Short mmCIF file of C-alpha atoms in Angstrom, two decimals:
data_model
loop_
_atom_site.label_atom_id
_atom_site.label_comp_id
_atom_site.label_asym_id
_atom_site.label_seq_id
_atom_site.Cartn_x
_atom_site.Cartn_y
_atom_site.Cartn_z
CA MET A 1 0.00 0.00 0.00
CA HIS A 2 1.28 3.44 -0.82
CA THR A 3 2.47 5.85 1.86
CA SER A 4 -0.16 8.30 3.09
CA ALA A 5 0.09 11.90 1.92
CA LYS A 6 0.84 13.03 5.46
CA GLU A 7 3.68 10.54 5.92
CA LEU A 8 5.15 11.28 2.51
CA ALA A 9 4.97 15.04 3.05
CA ALA A 10 7.14 14.68 6.14
CA THR A 11 9.99 13.30 3.98
CA ILE A 12 9.98 16.09 1.37
CA PRO A 13 12.87 18.58 1.71
CA SER A 14 11.79 22.18 2.18
CA ALA A 15 13.15 23.45 -1.18
CA PHE A 16 11.91 20.45 -3.18
CA THR A 17 9.79 21.31 -6.26
CA LEU A 18 6.57 19.46 -6.95
CA GLY A 19 5.06 20.15 -10.34
CA VAL A 20 3.22 18.82 -13.38
CA ALA A 21 4.34 18.60 -16.99
CA THR A 22 2.87 18.76 -20.50
CA ALA A 23 4.09 19.31 -24.08
CA ALA A 24 2.72 21.77 -26.61
CA PHE A 25 1.89 19.36 -29.43
CA GLN A 26 0.11 17.01 -27.05
CA ILE A 27 -2.33 19.51 -25.53
CA GLU A 28 -2.65 22.72 -27.54
CA GLY A 29 -4.61 21.82 -30.66
CA ALA A 30 -5.21 24.88 -32.89
CA LEU A 31 -2.71 23.53 -35.40
CA ASP A 32 -3.86 25.85 -38.19
CA GLU A 33 -4.60 28.97 -36.18
CA ASP A 34 -2.96 32.36 -35.67
CA GLY A 35 -0.04 31.80 -37.99
CA ARG A 36 1.27 28.52 -36.61
CA GLY A 37 3.29 26.66 -39.24
CA PRO A 38 3.06 22.89 -39.75
CA ALA A 39 5.25 20.54 -37.77
CA GLY A 40 6.63 17.24 -38.98
CA TRP A 41 4.25 15.65 -36.49
CA ASP A 42 1.24 17.22 -38.26
CA VAL A 43 2.13 15.32 -41.42
CA PHE A 44 3.09 12.09 -39.65
CA ALA A 45 -0.12 11.99 -37.59
CA ALA A 46 -2.20 12.33 -40.76
CA LYS A 47 -0.71 9.16 -42.31
CA PRO A 48 -3.08 6.17 -42.27
CA GLY A 49 -2.07 3.72 -39.57
CA ALA A 50 0.48 6.03 -37.90
CA ILE A 51 -1.72 6.75 -34.86
CA VAL A 52 -3.81 4.22 -32.95
CA ASP A 53 -7.44 4.31 -34.14
CA GLY A 54 -6.61 7.21 -36.45
CA HIS A 55 -6.79 9.75 -33.66
CA SER A 56 -5.97 13.34 -34.63
CA PRO A 57 -4.05 16.00 -32.66
CA ALA A 58 -5.95 18.80 -34.42
CA VAL A 59 -7.95 19.74 -31.31
CA SER A 60 -6.48 17.58 -28.56
CA CYS A 61 -7.18 19.26 -25.18
CA ASP A 62 -7.73 22.64 -26.87
CA HIS A 63 -5.33 24.18 -24.37
CA TYR A 64 -4.63 27.00 -26.82
CA HIS A 65 -8.16 28.31 -26.19
CA ARG A 66 -8.64 27.01 -22.64
CA MET A 67 -5.32 27.98 -21.10
CA PRO A 68 -6.75 30.13 -18.25
CA GLU A 69 -9.03 27.24 -17.23
CA ASP A 70 -6.05 24.87 -17.14
CA VAL A 71 -3.94 27.29 -15.09
CA ALA A 72 -6.86 27.60 -12.66
CA LEU A 73 -6.77 23.80 -12.25
CA MET A 74 -3.05 24.03 -11.44
CA LYS A 75 -3.67 26.83 -8.96
CA GLU A 76 -6.34 24.75 -7.21
CA LEU A 77 -3.98 21.78 -7.20
CA GLY A 78 -1.38 23.88 -5.40
CA ILE A 79 1.73 22.94 -7.41
CA ASP A 80 5.01 24.80 -7.18
CA SER A 81 5.87 24.66 -10.87
CA TYR A 82 4.51 23.89 -14.33
CA ARG A 83 6.73 22.41 -17.00
CA PHE A 84 5.50 23.10 -20.53
CA SER A 85 7.08 23.31 -23.96
CA LEU A 86 7.11 26.08 -26.52
CA SER A 87 5.66 25.10 -29.88
CA TRP A 88 8.55 25.83 -32.23
CA PRO A 89 6.33 26.08 -35.37
CA ARG A 90 3.86 28.31 -33.53
CA ILE A 91 6.58 30.82 -32.71
CA GLN A 92 8.88 30.39 -35.72
CA PRO A 93 6.80 28.73 -38.46
CA ASP A 94 9.68 27.88 -40.81
CA GLY A 95 12.17 26.86 -38.12
CA SER A 96 14.34 29.82 -39.15
CA GLY A 97 13.82 33.45 -39.97
CA PRO A 98 10.82 35.56 -38.92
CA VAL A 99 8.79 34.96 -35.79
CA ASN A 100 5.01 34.76 -35.50
CA ARG A 101 3.86 37.49 -33.14
CA ALA A 102 0.62 35.69 -32.26
CA GLY A 103 2.59 32.62 -31.21
CA LEU A 104 4.90 34.67 -28.99
CA ASP A 105 1.87 36.37 -27.45
CA PHE A 106 0.24 33.08 -26.44
CA TYR A 107 3.19 32.10 -24.26
CA ASP A 108 3.42 35.66 -22.94
CA ARG A 109 -0.11 35.26 -21.64
CA LEU A 110 0.61 31.79 -20.27
CA LEU A 111 3.70 32.92 -18.38
CA ASP A 112 1.91 35.93 -16.92
CA GLU A 113 -1.06 33.76 -15.91
CA LEU A 114 1.24 31.28 -14.16
CA LEU A 115 3.17 33.93 -12.29
CA ALA A 116 -0.03 35.71 -11.25
CA ASN A 117 -1.12 32.43 -9.66
CA GLY A 118 2.16 31.76 -7.88
CA ILE A 119 3.30 28.97 -10.23
CA SER A 120 6.95 28.87 -11.31
CA PRO A 121 7.47 28.20 -15.05
CA MET A 122 9.83 25.51 -16.36
CA VAL A 123 10.09 25.90 -20.15
CA THR A 124 11.17 23.18 -22.58
CA LEU A 125 12.53 24.55 -25.86
CA TYR A 126 12.21 21.36 -27.88
CA HIS A 127 9.65 18.64 -27.20
CA TRP A 128 9.61 16.95 -30.61
CA ASP A 129 7.49 19.31 -32.76
CA THR A 130 10.13 20.08 -35.38
CA PRO A 131 8.93 22.69 -37.93
CA LEU A 132 8.06 20.89 -41.17
CA PRO A 133 10.58 22.77 -43.36
CA LEU A 134 13.39 21.53 -41.10
CA ASP A 135 12.06 17.96 -41.21
CA GLU A 136 11.90 18.14 -44.99
CA ALA A 137 15.55 19.25 -45.00
CA GLY A 138 16.54 16.11 -43.06
CA GLY A 139 15.41 16.92 -39.54
CA TRP A 140 17.94 15.80 -36.94
CA LEU A 141 19.90 13.93 -39.61
CA ASN A 142 20.93 17.41 -40.73
CA ARG A 143 23.54 19.12 -38.54
CA ASP A 144 22.02 22.48 -39.40
CA THR A 145 18.95 21.67 -37.26
CA ALA A 146 21.14 22.04 -34.17
CA TYR A 147 21.95 25.61 -35.18
CA ARG A 148 18.31 26.32 -35.87
CA LEU A 149 17.47 25.22 -32.32
CA ALA A 150 20.06 27.69 -31.06
CA GLU A 151 18.37 30.42 -33.10
CA PHE A 152 15.04 29.46 -31.54
CA ALA A 153 16.63 29.57 -28.08
CA ALA A 154 17.70 33.16 -28.72
CA ILE A 155 14.11 34.10 -29.66
CA ALA A 156 12.76 32.46 -26.50
CA ALA A 157 15.39 34.05 -24.27
CA ALA A 158 14.64 37.53 -25.60
CA ALA A 159 10.88 37.09 -25.23
CA TYR A 160 10.61 35.20 -21.94
CA GLY A 161 14.00 35.19 -20.23
CA ASP A 162 12.89 37.53 -17.45
CA ARG A 163 10.09 35.20 -16.31
CA VAL A 164 11.33 31.61 -16.70
CA ALA A 165 12.72 29.94 -13.58
CA ARG A 166 14.11 26.86 -15.34
CA TRP A 167 14.90 25.98 -18.94
CA VAL A 168 15.04 22.52 -20.51
CA THR A 169 16.88 22.68 -23.83
CA ILE A 170 15.72 19.39 -25.32
CA ASN A 171 13.51 16.53 -24.16
CA GLU A 172 14.38 12.84 -24.48
CA PRO A 173 16.74 12.75 -27.47
CA ALA A 174 16.84 8.95 -27.06
CA THR A 175 13.14 8.70 -27.85
CA VAL A 176 13.47 10.97 -30.87
CA THR A 177 16.29 8.86 -32.32
CA THR A 178 14.84 5.44 -31.47
CA ASN A 179 11.18 6.01 -32.30
CA GLY A 180 11.56 8.66 -34.99
CA TYR A 181 14.64 7.55 -36.94
CA ALA A 182 15.28 3.88 -36.06
CA LEU A 183 11.83 2.29 -35.70
CA GLY A 184 9.60 4.73 -37.56
CA LEU A 185 7.01 4.87 -34.77
CA HIS A 186 7.19 8.65 -34.37
CA SER A 187 7.71 11.56 -36.71
CA PRO A 188 9.46 11.72 -39.12
CA GLY A 189 8.68 8.01 -39.45
CA LYS A 190 12.09 6.77 -40.60
CA ALA A 191 12.95 3.12 -39.89
CA GLU A 192 16.64 3.27 -40.72
CA PHE A 193 18.25 1.77 -37.58
CA ALA A 194 21.97 2.59 -37.58
CA ASN A 195 21.53 5.15 -40.37
CA GLY A 196 19.69 7.28 -37.82
CA LEU A 197 22.68 7.52 -35.48
CA PRO A 198 23.76 11.03 -36.60
CA THR A 199 20.58 12.30 -34.94
CA VAL A 200 22.11 11.49 -31.56
CA HIS A 201 25.05 13.84 -32.00
CA HIS A 202 23.03 16.56 -33.69
CA GLN A 203 20.45 16.66 -30.89
CA LEU A 204 23.15 16.81 -28.24
CA LEU A 205 24.90 19.55 -30.19
CA GLY A 206 21.58 21.39 -30.38
CA HIS A 207 21.36 21.14 -26.58
CA GLY A 208 24.84 22.57 -26.17
CA LEU A 209 24.31 25.40 -28.64
CA ALA A 210 20.97 26.32 -27.05
CA LEU A 211 22.60 26.32 -23.62
CA GLN A 212 25.33 28.64 -24.95
CA VAL A 213 22.75 31.05 -26.30
CA LEU A 214 20.76 31.10 -23.06
CA ARG A 215 23.92 31.79 -21.07
CA ALA A 216 24.97 34.55 -23.47
CA SER A 217 21.49 36.08 -23.11
CA ASN A 218 22.02 36.27 -19.33
CA VAL A 219 18.72 34.61 -18.51
CA PRO A 220 18.40 34.35 -14.71
CA GLY A 221 16.72 30.94 -14.81
CA GLU A 222 18.52 27.63 -14.33
CA ILE A 223 19.36 25.61 -17.46
CA GLY A 224 19.42 21.85 -18.01
CA MET A 225 18.14 19.11 -20.30
CA SER A 226 15.90 16.04 -19.92
CA ASN A 227 16.94 12.48 -20.74
CA VAL A 228 14.83 9.38 -20.29
CA TYR A 229 16.49 6.65 -18.21
CA SER A 230 15.59 2.98 -17.89
CA PRO A 231 17.67 0.52 -15.84
CA MET A 232 18.51 -2.50 -18.01
CA VAL A 233 18.15 -5.95 -16.47
CA ALA A 234 19.24 -9.25 -18.04
CA HIS A 235 16.36 -11.64 -18.70
CA SER A 236 18.35 -14.57 -17.30
CA GLY A 237 21.78 -15.60 -16.12
CA ASN A 238 22.77 -16.40 -19.68
CA PRO A 239 25.94 -14.39 -20.51
CA LEU A 240 24.39 -13.39 -23.83
CA ASP A 241 21.45 -11.83 -22.00
CA TRP A 242 23.86 -9.93 -19.74
CA MET A 243 25.78 -8.68 -22.76
CA SER A 244 22.54 -7.66 -24.45
CA ALA A 245 21.39 -5.74 -21.37
CA GLY A 246 24.75 -3.99 -21.28
CA ALA A 247 24.51 -3.07 -24.95
CA MET A 248 20.98 -1.75 -24.47
CA ASP A 249 22.16 0.32 -21.51
CA VAL A 250 24.80 1.94 -23.70
CA ALA A 251 22.40 2.51 -26.61
CA GLN A 252 19.49 3.94 -24.62
CA ASN A 253 21.06 5.51 -21.52
CA ARG A 254 24.78 6.19 -21.69
CA LEU A 255 24.86 7.20 -25.37
CA TYR A 256 22.92 10.33 -24.39
CA ALA A 257 24.13 10.95 -20.84
CA ASP A 258 27.88 10.32 -21.18
CA PRO A 259 28.58 13.06 -23.75
CA VAL A 260 26.69 15.65 -21.73
CA LEU A 261 28.11 14.67 -18.34
CA THR A 262 31.62 13.44 -19.23
CA GLY A 263 32.39 15.03 -22.59
CA ARG A 264 32.85 11.75 -24.46
CA TYR A 265 30.81 8.96 -25.96
CA PRO A 266 30.87 5.50 -24.32
CA ASP A 267 33.86 3.35 -25.28
CA LEU A 268 31.64 0.69 -26.85
CA ILE A 269 30.23 3.26 -29.25
CA ARG A 270 33.58 4.85 -30.07
CA VAL A 271 35.22 1.55 -31.03
CA GLY A 272 32.22 0.33 -33.02
CA LYS A 273 32.46 0.18 -36.78
CA PHE A 274 29.56 2.62 -37.02
CA PHE A 275 31.37 5.34 -35.04
CA SER A 276 31.88 7.16 -38.33
CA SER A 277 28.27 8.28 -37.77
CA PHE A 278 29.61 10.39 -34.92
CA GLU A 279 32.44 12.11 -36.73
CA HIS A 280 32.43 15.74 -35.69
CA PRO A 281 34.65 18.76 -35.14
CA ASP A 282 36.72 18.49 -31.96
CA GLU A 283 35.03 21.50 -30.39
CA ASP A 284 31.59 19.82 -30.47
CA MET A 285 32.21 17.82 -27.30
CA ALA A 286 33.14 20.95 -25.35
CA ILE A 287 29.88 22.54 -26.47
CA ILE A 288 27.84 19.45 -25.61
CA SER A 289 29.39 19.00 -22.14
CA GLN A 290 29.08 22.55 -20.83
CA PRO A 291 28.11 22.68 -17.14
CA MET A 292 24.38 22.64 -16.44
CA ASP A 293 22.47 23.90 -13.44
CA PHE A 294 20.46 20.69 -13.23
CA TYR A 295 20.04 17.36 -15.02
CA GLY A 296 16.50 16.32 -15.91
CA LEU A 297 15.72 12.62 -15.54
CA ASN A 298 12.54 11.16 -17.03
CA TYR A 299 11.85 7.84 -15.33
CA TYR A 300 8.97 5.46 -16.04
CA MET A 301 10.16 1.83 -15.90
CA PRO A 302 13.03 -0.67 -16.05
CA THR A 303 13.65 -2.83 -19.13
CA ARG A 304 14.21 -6.61 -19.19
CA VAL A 305 16.53 -7.54 -22.06
CA ALA A 306 17.22 -10.88 -23.76
CA ALA A 307 19.57 -11.86 -26.56
CA GLY A 308 18.33 -12.71 -30.05
CA ALA A 309 15.50 -11.46 -32.20
CA GLY A 310 12.61 -13.10 -30.36
CA ASP A 311 9.11 -13.05 -31.84
CA SER A 312 9.02 -9.24 -31.58
CA PRO A 313 11.41 -6.58 -30.29
CA VAL A 314 8.86 -5.67 -27.58
CA PRO A 315 6.25 -7.56 -25.51
CA ALA A 316 2.82 -8.02 -27.05
CA ALA A 317 1.12 -5.57 -24.67
CA MET A 318 3.52 -2.78 -25.66
CA ALA A 319 3.11 -3.54 -29.36
CA GLU A 320 -0.67 -3.42 -29.06
CA ALA A 321 -0.53 -0.07 -27.27
CA ILE A 322 1.53 1.55 -30.01
CA GLY A 323 -0.41 -0.13 -32.80
CA ASP A 324 2.65 -1.75 -34.36
CA ASP A 325 4.06 -5.20 -33.64
CA LEU A 326 7.46 -4.13 -35.08
CA SER A 327 7.63 -7.48 -36.84
CA ALA A 328 9.67 -5.91 -39.63
CA ALA A 329 12.42 -5.21 -37.13
CA ALA A 330 12.39 -8.67 -35.54
CA PRO A 331 14.56 -10.53 -38.09
CA VAL A 332 17.44 -8.04 -37.77
CA ALA A 333 17.20 -7.23 -34.07
CA PRO A 334 20.15 -8.63 -32.06
CA LEU A 335 18.14 -8.44 -28.83
CA HIS A 336 14.59 -7.98 -27.63
CA ILE A 337 12.60 -6.84 -24.60
CA GLU A 338 10.93 -9.48 -22.44
CA PRO A 339 7.89 -8.95 -20.19
CA TRP A 340 8.39 -9.04 -16.43
CA PRO A 341 6.75 -12.07 -14.83
CA ASP A 342 3.99 -11.52 -12.26
CA THR A 343 4.22 -7.74 -12.58
CA GLU A 344 1.50 -5.13 -12.87
CA THR A 345 1.66 -3.21 -16.14
CA THR A 346 0.27 0.11 -17.31
CA ALA A 347 -2.04 0.57 -20.30
CA TYR A 348 1.14 0.99 -22.35
CA GLY A 349 2.32 -2.45 -21.21
CA TRP A 350 5.07 -0.85 -19.12
CA PRO A 351 6.06 -2.70 -15.93
CA VAL A 352 5.31 -0.97 -12.63
CA LYS A 353 8.51 -1.42 -10.60
CA PRO A 354 9.01 1.47 -8.14
CA LYS A 355 12.21 0.03 -6.65
CA TYR A 356 13.97 0.58 -9.97
CA MET A 357 13.58 4.31 -9.49
CA ALA A 358 16.23 3.89 -6.79
CA VAL A 359 18.32 1.74 -9.14
CA ALA A 360 18.22 4.46 -11.80
CA LEU A 361 19.31 7.13 -9.33
CA LYS A 362 22.09 4.95 -7.91
CA GLU A 363 23.42 4.15 -11.37
CA MET A 364 23.49 7.83 -12.24
CA ALA A 365 25.26 8.69 -8.98
CA ASP A 366 27.86 5.94 -9.46
CA ARG A 367 28.56 6.73 -13.12
CA TYR A 368 28.75 10.50 -12.92
CA PRO A 369 30.67 11.84 -9.90
CA ASN A 370 30.19 15.43 -11.08
CA LEU A 371 26.47 15.07 -11.68
CA PRO A 372 24.68 18.40 -11.15
CA PRO A 373 21.48 18.57 -9.07
CA VAL A 374 18.83 16.23 -10.48
CA ILE A 375 15.18 16.91 -11.17
CA ILE A 376 12.76 14.14 -12.12
CA THR A 377 11.28 16.07 -15.04
CA GLU A 378 8.72 13.37 -15.89
CA GLY A 379 7.17 10.49 -14.04
CA GLY A 380 3.73 8.96 -14.35
CA ALA A 381 1.58 6.15 -15.70
CA SER A 382 -1.22 5.54 -18.17
CA PHE A 383 -4.12 3.48 -16.88
CA GLU A 384 -7.60 3.00 -18.25
CA ASP A 385 -9.87 5.15 -16.12
CA ILE A 386 -13.36 4.34 -14.87
CA ILE A 387 -15.77 7.25 -14.60
CA VAL A 388 -18.32 7.07 -11.77
CA THR A 389 -21.30 9.44 -11.86
CA ASP A 390 -23.31 10.38 -8.78
CA LYS A 391 -26.88 10.36 -10.11
CA SER A 392 -28.15 12.66 -7.38
CA THR A 393 -25.68 15.45 -8.22
CA ASN A 394 -24.56 14.39 -11.70
CA ARG A 395 -21.03 14.86 -10.40
CA ARG A 396 -18.34 12.67 -11.96
CA PHE A 397 -15.57 10.98 -9.99
CA ILE A 398 -12.58 9.00 -11.29
CA PRO A 399 -11.05 6.64 -8.71
CA ASP A 400 -7.63 6.11 -10.33
CA GLU A 401 -6.09 4.26 -7.41
CA ARG A 402 -3.38 2.62 -9.55
CA ARG A 403 -2.05 5.96 -10.82
CA LEU A 404 -2.20 7.40 -7.31
CA ARG A 405 -0.24 4.43 -5.97
CA TYR A 406 2.29 4.64 -8.82
CA LEU A 407 3.03 8.29 -8.06
CA SER A 408 3.18 7.80 -4.31
CA ASP A 409 5.49 4.78 -4.57
CA HIS A 410 7.85 6.32 -7.13
CA LEU A 411 8.12 9.70 -5.42
CA GLY A 412 8.62 8.01 -2.06
CA THR A 413 11.31 5.72 -3.49
CA ALA A 414 13.16 8.67 -5.05
CA LEU A 415 13.11 10.62 -1.79
CA GLN A 416 14.24 7.62 0.26
CA ALA A 417 17.04 6.76 -2.19
CA THR A 418 18.49 10.27 -2.10
CA ALA A 419 18.05 10.90 1.63
CA PRO A 420 21.06 10.55 3.96
CA GLY A 421 21.92 6.85 4.10
CA GLY A 422 20.03 6.13 0.88
CA VAL A 423 21.52 4.16 -2.00
CA ALA A 424 21.81 7.36 -4.06
CA GLN A 425 22.48 9.81 -1.24
CA LYS A 426 25.15 11.57 -3.32
CA ILE A 427 22.43 12.92 -5.61
CA ASP A 428 21.02 16.35 -4.84
CA LEU A 429 17.40 15.70 -5.84
CA ARG A 430 15.58 18.99 -6.38
CA GLY A 431 12.12 18.07 -7.67
CA TYR A 432 9.56 15.76 -9.26
CA TYR A 433 7.18 16.65 -12.13
CA VAL A 434 4.16 14.43 -12.70
CA TRP A 435 3.44 13.43 -16.28
CA SER A 436 0.91 14.70 -16.89
CA LEU A 437 -1.42 17.47 -15.80
CA MET A 438 -4.16 16.08 -18.01
CA ASP A 439 -4.94 13.33 -20.49
CA ASN A 440 -3.63 14.26 -23.91
CA PHE A 441 -2.53 13.14 -27.37
CA GLU A 442 0.01 10.46 -26.49
CA TRP A 443 1.92 10.44 -29.78
CA SER A 444 1.42 7.17 -31.70
CA GLY A 445 -0.82 5.95 -28.84
CA GLY A 446 -3.37 8.65 -29.62
CA TYR A 447 -5.92 9.22 -26.85
CA LYS A 448 -5.85 5.64 -25.56
CA GLN A 449 -3.04 6.26 -23.05
CA PRO A 450 -4.40 8.55 -20.31
CA PHE A 451 -1.57 9.80 -18.08
CA GLY A 452 -3.40 12.79 -16.63
CA LEU A 453 -4.25 13.85 -13.11
CA VAL A 454 -7.20 15.45 -14.87
CA HIS A 455 -9.50 13.49 -17.18
CA VAL A 456 -10.35 15.13 -20.51
CA ASP A 457 -13.49 14.16 -22.41
CA PHE A 458 -12.19 14.53 -25.96
CA GLU A 459 -15.70 15.03 -27.33
CA THR A 460 -16.84 17.79 -24.97
CA LEU A 461 -13.35 18.82 -23.71
CA GLU A 462 -14.71 18.85 -20.16
CA ARG A 463 -12.01 18.52 -17.51
CA THR A 464 -12.58 16.31 -14.45
CA PRO A 465 -9.92 15.98 -11.72
CA LYS A 466 -9.18 12.38 -10.77
CA ALA A 467 -8.49 10.89 -7.35
CA SER A 468 -4.76 11.23 -8.05
CA TYR A 469 -5.26 14.99 -8.49
CA TYR A 470 -6.85 15.23 -5.05
CA TRP A 471 -4.13 13.01 -3.56
CA LEU A 472 -1.40 15.33 -4.91
CA GLN A 473 -3.40 18.31 -3.68
CA GLU A 474 -3.49 16.75 -0.20
CA LEU A 475 0.26 16.02 -0.36
CA LEU A 476 0.99 19.64 -1.24
CA GLU A 477 -1.24 20.87 1.58
CA GLU A 478 0.35 18.50 4.09
CA ARG A 479 3.79 19.70 3.01
CA LYS A 480 2.74 23.27 3.79
CA LEU A 481 1.63 22.18 7.26
CA VAL A 482 4.99 20.48 7.86
CA ALA A 483 6.82 23.61 6.71
CA ALA A 484 4.67 25.83 8.93
CA ALA A 485 5.30 23.57 11.93
CA GLU A 486 9.04 23.59 11.31
CA ALA A 487 9.04 27.37 10.98
CA ALA A 488 7.14 27.70 14.24
CA VAL A 489 9.58 25.42 16.05
CA ALA A 490 12.56 27.23 14.55
CA ALA A 491 11.15 30.58 15.68
CA ALA A 492 10.72 29.23 19.20
CA VAL A 493 14.29 27.97 19.47
CA VAL A 494 16.50 30.50 21.27
CA PRO A 495 20.22 30.07 20.46
CA GLU A 496 22.29 29.21 23.53
CA SER A 497 24.88 31.84 22.59
CA VAL A 498 22.46 34.72 23.23
CA PRO A 499 23.27 36.16 26.67
CA SER A 500 19.70 37.21 27.41
CA ALA A 501 18.52 33.66 26.91
CA ILE A 502 21.13 32.37 29.33
CA ALA A 503 20.39 35.06 31.85
CA GLY A 504 16.68 34.43 31.65
CA ALA A 505 16.84 30.66 32.03
CA GLU A 506 15.32 29.17 35.15
CA PRO A 507 17.38 26.54 36.97
CA GLY A 508 16.07 23.13 36.02
CA GLY A 509 13.44 24.76 33.82
CA GLY A 510 14.14 22.62 30.70
CA ASP A 511 15.58 23.47 27.31
CA ALA A 512 14.33 26.52 25.43
CA GLY A 513 12.51 25.67 22.23
CA MET A 514 11.63 22.09 23.26
CA SER A 515 8.14 20.76 23.47
CA ASP A 516 6.90 19.28 26.73
CA GLY A 517 8.17 15.91 25.55
CA GLY A 518 11.66 17.28 24.96
CA ALA A 519 11.62 16.50 21.22
CA PRO A 520 14.03 18.62 19.18
CA PRO A 521 12.75 20.38 16.07
CA ARG A 522 12.71 18.27 12.89
CA GLY A 523 16.03 18.40 11.05
CA PHE A 524 18.22 18.97 14.13
#
């Protein structure tokens, strides 16, 4: 059973950020309005069979028109921060050149609305919606796209730099490369396997160049990036399975983290015959590995890896969720992902294994001694929701106990792992952002993968907070009570070095600042 909100609140550090996250393409809709240019995802999503059940992102949550309503939901929730992405084609329709004033104005209004409601903005520059002209010029296969992202960063810094508390340069480059250029599951829909490897370096270069621009613009906000991380576990004791898990770890985790955090690619990649894909000017690695203010970690699940092609590269439940069995990849795949036995799974077929959150954090701490402060920039789960309607009031309620438990268990595990004496105590963990604020267009999964704390009826667009929303609201309220109690105790403690306190002490009268039971204030 998950920890109660009150118990969990008592373990949250005072400066820890609790927030929610979304991405522009997944919630905004209004794809053809107010001068927004097309994204590669617009074209990909329109292809027959690309999206489960043919779902369209054209309207999605209609956040573009309902933004104040959604900020009001966040205000009521009580979060510290909201992580959202800027729609690159909405602001700069061609991916280079002139800006679209209406697009800039939308995020102006959003930022002002957030700040007016006491919510700190975390802005992601790139969350996968590449402007179509750039995709048509090669997308991330083209080195020039990295420089175009830097140009976009300059536009964002000039427009919003005074109001953004934290910047994320790029989100999950591993997912872009794997799903977009290796397997063809995401835009731009290329299934080219090793031929897609240049996208790794170009995305990381784009991160570094964007970071440079933000620094040169003197934005006061902190700057980092977000990488997805999945601990790799061998399916069996077979040495080939262990080798496969190690190879998968390099390909999905270290290939993206090592260059940023150590300034070099993993040895296995550098000695591989395909390393020519990573040929680059010497100065690139210095740009890529510039110091960051924080490192964003997106954690959802561990991965169980076996050698050989198997029947499919992924378990059947995952294949069904994405609407593609990946059978075309099976004959050439040197390894595959196995399901976890006797394990609860999400609607995506992802295993629910909270303890591996601690494994992920420990691996990061052990591998990267100079790791900056870490923020869990995404964490959450898709589950099919049941809507219960009270006939007497016509009020709807969504008892999403599994999502609530997932969030409680994963947040609690992360806090325990990074607390003094924890397995990853060397990590300075600064926050956790729930994915997601509301149900949305989940890429190739369409609207069949609800991650939200808030249910969205995609016919009426009505928003209904779920039980997990109210649980997080309670957690945030309990944290405030803990902070208030600590402040009250701290104010009551009189330092022993103050002469008046010593002079005024009664013999045998007890210690100043203690309760009747003699308990010291929390944290001392």
